[in-house]
XYZ file of C-alpha atoms in Angstrom:
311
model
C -12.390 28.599 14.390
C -10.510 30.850 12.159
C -8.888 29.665 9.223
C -5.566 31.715 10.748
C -5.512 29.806 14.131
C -2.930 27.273 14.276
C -3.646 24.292 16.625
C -1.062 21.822 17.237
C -0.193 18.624 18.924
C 3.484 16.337 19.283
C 2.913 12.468 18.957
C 5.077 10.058 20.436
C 4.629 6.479 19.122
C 5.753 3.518 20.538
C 7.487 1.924 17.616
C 9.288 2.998 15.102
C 6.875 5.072 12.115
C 7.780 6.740 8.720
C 5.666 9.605 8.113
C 6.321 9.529 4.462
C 6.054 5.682 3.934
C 2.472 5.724 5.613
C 0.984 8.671 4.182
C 2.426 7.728 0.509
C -0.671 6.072 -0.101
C -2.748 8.653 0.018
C -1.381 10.769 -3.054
C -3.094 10.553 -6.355
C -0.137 10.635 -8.476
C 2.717 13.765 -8.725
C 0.400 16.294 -9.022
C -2.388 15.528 -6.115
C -2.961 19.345 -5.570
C -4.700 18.097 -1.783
C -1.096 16.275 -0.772
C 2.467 18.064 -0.756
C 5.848 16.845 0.250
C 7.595 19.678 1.672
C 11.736 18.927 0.236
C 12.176 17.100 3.462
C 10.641 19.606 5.848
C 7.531 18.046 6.149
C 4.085 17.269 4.713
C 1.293 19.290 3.648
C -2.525 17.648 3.453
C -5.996 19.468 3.074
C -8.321 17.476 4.470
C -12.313 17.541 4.329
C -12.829 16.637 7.235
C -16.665 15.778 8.758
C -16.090 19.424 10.769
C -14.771 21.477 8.069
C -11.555 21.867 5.935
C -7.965 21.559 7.867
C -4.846 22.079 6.338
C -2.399 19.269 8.343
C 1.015 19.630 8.155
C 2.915 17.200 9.747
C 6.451 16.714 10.516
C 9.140 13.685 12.004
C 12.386 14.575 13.777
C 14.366 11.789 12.467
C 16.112 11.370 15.432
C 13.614 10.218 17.566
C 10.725 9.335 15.758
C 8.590 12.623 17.520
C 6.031 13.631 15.102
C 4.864 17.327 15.699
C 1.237 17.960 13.550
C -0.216 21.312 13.050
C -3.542 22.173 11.775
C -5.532 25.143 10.810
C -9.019 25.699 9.857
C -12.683 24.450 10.753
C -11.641 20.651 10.885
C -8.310 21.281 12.673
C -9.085 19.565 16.044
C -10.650 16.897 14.227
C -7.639 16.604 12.396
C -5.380 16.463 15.042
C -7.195 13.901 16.866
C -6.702 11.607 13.969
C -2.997 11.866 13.841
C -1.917 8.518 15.901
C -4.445 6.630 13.470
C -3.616 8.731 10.096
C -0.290 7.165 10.954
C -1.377 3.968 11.992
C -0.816 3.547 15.694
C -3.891 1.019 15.390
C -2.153 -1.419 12.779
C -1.862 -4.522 14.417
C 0.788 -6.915 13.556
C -0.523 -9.873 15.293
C -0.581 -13.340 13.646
C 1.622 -11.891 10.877
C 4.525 -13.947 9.440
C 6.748 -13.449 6.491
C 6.158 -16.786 4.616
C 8.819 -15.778 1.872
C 11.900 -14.333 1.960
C 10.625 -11.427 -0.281
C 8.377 -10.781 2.419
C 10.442 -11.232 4.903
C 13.157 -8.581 3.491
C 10.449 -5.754 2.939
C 9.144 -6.240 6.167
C 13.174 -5.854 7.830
C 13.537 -2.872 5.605
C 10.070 -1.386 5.683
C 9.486 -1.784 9.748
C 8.570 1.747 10.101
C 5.692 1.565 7.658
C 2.280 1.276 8.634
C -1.788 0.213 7.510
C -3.015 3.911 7.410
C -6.311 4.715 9.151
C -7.708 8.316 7.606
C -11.168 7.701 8.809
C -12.665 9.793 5.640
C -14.609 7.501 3.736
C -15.496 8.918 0.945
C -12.301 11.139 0.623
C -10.838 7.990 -0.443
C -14.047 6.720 -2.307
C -14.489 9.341 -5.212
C -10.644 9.163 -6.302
C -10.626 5.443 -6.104
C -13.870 5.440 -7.989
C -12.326 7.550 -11.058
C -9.660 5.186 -11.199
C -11.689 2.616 -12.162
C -10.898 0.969 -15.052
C -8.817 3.459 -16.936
C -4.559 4.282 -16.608
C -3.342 6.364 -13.708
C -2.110 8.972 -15.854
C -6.190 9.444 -17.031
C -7.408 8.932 -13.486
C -5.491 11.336 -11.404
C -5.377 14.124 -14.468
C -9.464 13.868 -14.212
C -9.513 13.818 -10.150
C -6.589 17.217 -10.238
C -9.184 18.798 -12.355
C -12.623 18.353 -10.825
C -10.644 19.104 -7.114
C -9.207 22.564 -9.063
C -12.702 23.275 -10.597
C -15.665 22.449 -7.225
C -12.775 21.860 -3.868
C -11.373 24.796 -2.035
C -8.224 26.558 -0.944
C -7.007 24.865 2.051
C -7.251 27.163 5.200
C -4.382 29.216 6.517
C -0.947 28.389 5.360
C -2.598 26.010 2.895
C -4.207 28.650 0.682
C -0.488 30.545 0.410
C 1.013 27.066 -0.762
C -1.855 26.730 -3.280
C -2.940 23.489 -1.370
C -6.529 22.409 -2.299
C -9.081 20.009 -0.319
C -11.095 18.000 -1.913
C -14.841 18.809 -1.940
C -17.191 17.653 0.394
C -19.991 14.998 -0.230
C -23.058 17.917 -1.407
C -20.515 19.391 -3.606
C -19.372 15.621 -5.080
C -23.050 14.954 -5.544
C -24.127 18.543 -7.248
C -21.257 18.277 -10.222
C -22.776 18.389 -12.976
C -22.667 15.258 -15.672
C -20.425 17.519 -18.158
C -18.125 18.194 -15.603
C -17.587 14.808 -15.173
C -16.773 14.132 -18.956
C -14.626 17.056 -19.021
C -12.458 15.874 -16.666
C -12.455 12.034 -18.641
C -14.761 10.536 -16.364
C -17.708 8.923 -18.240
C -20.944 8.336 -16.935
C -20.460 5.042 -15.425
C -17.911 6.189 -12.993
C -19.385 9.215 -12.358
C -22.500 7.788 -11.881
C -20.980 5.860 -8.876
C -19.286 8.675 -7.510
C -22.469 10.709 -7.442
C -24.423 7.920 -5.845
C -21.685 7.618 -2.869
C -21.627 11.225 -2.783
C -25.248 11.389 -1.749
C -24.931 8.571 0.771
C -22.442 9.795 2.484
C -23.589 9.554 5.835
C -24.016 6.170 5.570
C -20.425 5.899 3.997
C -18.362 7.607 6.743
C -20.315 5.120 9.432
C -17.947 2.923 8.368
C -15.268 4.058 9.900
C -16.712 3.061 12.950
C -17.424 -0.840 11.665
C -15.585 -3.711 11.536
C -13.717 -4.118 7.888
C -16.140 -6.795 7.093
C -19.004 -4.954 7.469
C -17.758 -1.769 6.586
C -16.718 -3.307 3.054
C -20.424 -4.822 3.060
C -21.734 -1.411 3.300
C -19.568 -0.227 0.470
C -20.287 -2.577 -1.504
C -23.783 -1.614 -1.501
C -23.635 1.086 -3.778
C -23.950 -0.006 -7.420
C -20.722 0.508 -8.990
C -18.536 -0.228 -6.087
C -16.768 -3.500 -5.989
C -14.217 -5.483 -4.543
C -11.323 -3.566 -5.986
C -12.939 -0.096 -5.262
C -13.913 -1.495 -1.494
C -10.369 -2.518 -0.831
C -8.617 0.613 -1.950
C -10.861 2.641 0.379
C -10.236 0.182 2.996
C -6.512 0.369 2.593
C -6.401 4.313 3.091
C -9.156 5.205 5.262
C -10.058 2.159 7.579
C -6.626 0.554 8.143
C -7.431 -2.849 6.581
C -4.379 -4.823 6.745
C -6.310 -7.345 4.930
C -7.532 -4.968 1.985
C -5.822 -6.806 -0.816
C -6.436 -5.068 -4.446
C -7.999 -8.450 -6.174
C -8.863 -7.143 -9.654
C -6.408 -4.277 -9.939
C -4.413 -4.785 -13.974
C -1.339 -4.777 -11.973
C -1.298 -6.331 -8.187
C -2.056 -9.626 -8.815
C 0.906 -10.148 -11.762
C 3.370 -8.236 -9.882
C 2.754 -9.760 -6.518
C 2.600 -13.822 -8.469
C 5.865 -12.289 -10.122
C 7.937 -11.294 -7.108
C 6.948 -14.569 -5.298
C 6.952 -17.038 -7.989
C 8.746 -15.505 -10.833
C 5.784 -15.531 -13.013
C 3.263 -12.993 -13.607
C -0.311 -14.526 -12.746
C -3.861 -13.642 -12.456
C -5.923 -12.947 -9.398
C -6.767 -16.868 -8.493
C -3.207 -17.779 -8.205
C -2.873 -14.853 -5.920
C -5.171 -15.722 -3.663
C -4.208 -18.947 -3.261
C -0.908 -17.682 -2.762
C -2.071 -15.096 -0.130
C -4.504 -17.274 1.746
C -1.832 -18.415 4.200
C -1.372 -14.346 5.170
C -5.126 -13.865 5.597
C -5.705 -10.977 7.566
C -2.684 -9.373 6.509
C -2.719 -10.192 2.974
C -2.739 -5.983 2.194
C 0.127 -5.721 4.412
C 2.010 -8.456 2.180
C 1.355 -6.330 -0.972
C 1.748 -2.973 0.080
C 5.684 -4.223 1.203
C 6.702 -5.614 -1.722
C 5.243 -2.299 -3.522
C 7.746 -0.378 -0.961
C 10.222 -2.937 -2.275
C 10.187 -2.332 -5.408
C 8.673 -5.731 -6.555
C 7.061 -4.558 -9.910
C 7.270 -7.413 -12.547
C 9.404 -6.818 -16.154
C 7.440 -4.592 -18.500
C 7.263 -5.705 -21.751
C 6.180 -3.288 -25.042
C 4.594 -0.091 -24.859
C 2.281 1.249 -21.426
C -0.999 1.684 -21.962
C -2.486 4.466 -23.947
C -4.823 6.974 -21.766
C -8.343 5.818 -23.045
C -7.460 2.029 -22.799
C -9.691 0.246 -20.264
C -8.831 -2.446 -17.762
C -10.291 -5.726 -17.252
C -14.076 -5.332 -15.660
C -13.307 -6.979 -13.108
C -12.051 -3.096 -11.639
C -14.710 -1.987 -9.631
């Protein structure tokens, strides 16, 4: 198809959805050069998708909810097809109650947000995988760079708005190891990434798996975790249950906003265990809420590491 052709569909969901809230996740940081807000007129994504690059923009007439997508390049229809998902039409609320009144709030206030379901594996893999372990700032600096260096110009429209898309698995796996360090990755992480890279194919099957086995599979790969596992599952399998156990931040801010003290990870799944199955779903609303705990002397500098336990 060429990279000119627009394609377009109009969703209708059945309940109400926030574009913005859902997709939100799926930014690395303010200057994600695959991911651009459009001053209220929409969104912009390039996506790699398993046919080819697609610019997706996608946009929500506040009035009724009616989401109109339009795509362009090789992985347009493919992109359009994962719209409903992308926006998660297949979240499933079932079983959940608010336990706390924190909860409860974000969920009253946050009822048009929900789990995301990208379906690109590794898409979400390689970012999450540089985030490992270091500051955000480091981490999304070092992914803008590699994407500007080995992804692409994202077909039609996209290229004029200097959208990129990330690069595909051969291209993840052929960067060479200065490249990495370059962009602040070190060897470790890089390591990992290359390694998922060239098991892709095996990777993007999990899309089709249940979460379980899908974070089995992940899991696999040396250098992929529980905290790496989750954050894929969060973004591109629509795990509701995905919670980020071993992130520097989640577990204090989450103990903080429901028990007024900052914690570690096995008070937080204690705390959680009554919300299994929807235990992402509890953090992700109180991060729309704003629950973030006190901060208390200087942020981290760019080359400080987090706890191991990140991976």
């Amino acid at each position: 198809m060429s990279p000119t052709v627009e394609r377009t569909r109009v969703w209708r969901p059945d309940r109400p959805v926030s574009v913005g809230l859902v997709i939100s996740i799926l930014r690395r940081g303010g200057g994600d050069p695959t991911f651009q807000p459009d001053r209220g007129q929409g969104w912009w994504l390039g996506l790699p998708t398993p046919q080819g690059a697609a610019t997706l923009r996608l946009v929500q007439r506040t009035d009724d909810g009616e989401v109109t997508a339009s795509a362009w390049g090789p992985g347009a229809d493919w992109a359009l097809a994962q719209v409903p998902a992308l926006l998660g039409a297949g979240d499933d609320e079932t079983g959940f109650v608010a336990l706390h009144p924190q909860v409860a709030r974000a969920h009253r206030r946050y009822a048009a947000w929900h789990v995301p379901r990208s379906g690109l594996v590794l898409h979400a893999l390689v970012p999450a995988v540089i985030e490992q372990k270091v500051t955000g700032q480091e981490a999304f600096g070092g992914y803008r760079a590699l994407v500007h260096r080995f992804g692409s110009r994202a077909p039609g429209p996209g290229e004029a708005r200097k959208l990129w898309v990330a690069p595909d698995a051969a291209t993840w796996a052929a960067v060479p190891s200065w490249e990495w360090l370059r962009a602040s990755v070190d060897g470790a992480r890089s390591g990992t990434a290359v390694r998922a890279a060239k098991a892709a194919g095996r990777l993007e099957e999990c899309a089709s798996m249940t979460t379980a086995d899908a974070r089995a599979r992940l899991r696999a790969i040396p250098g992929i975790g529980v905290w790496t596992s989750s954050e894929v599952a969060q973004r591109a399998l629509g795990d509701a249950d995905a919670v980020s156990f071993g992130d520097y931040h989640v577990a204090k801010n989450i103990t903080w906003a429901l028990l007024g003290e900052a914690r570690d990870d096995d008070v937080l799944a204690e705390l959680l265990e009554p919300y299994r199955g929807h235990r992402y779903r509890v953090q992700r609303l109180l991060e729309l809420d704003g629950h973030f705990r006190p901060r208390r002397g200087p942020r981290m500098s760019p080359r400080t590491h987090l706890p191991t336990g990140r991976g």
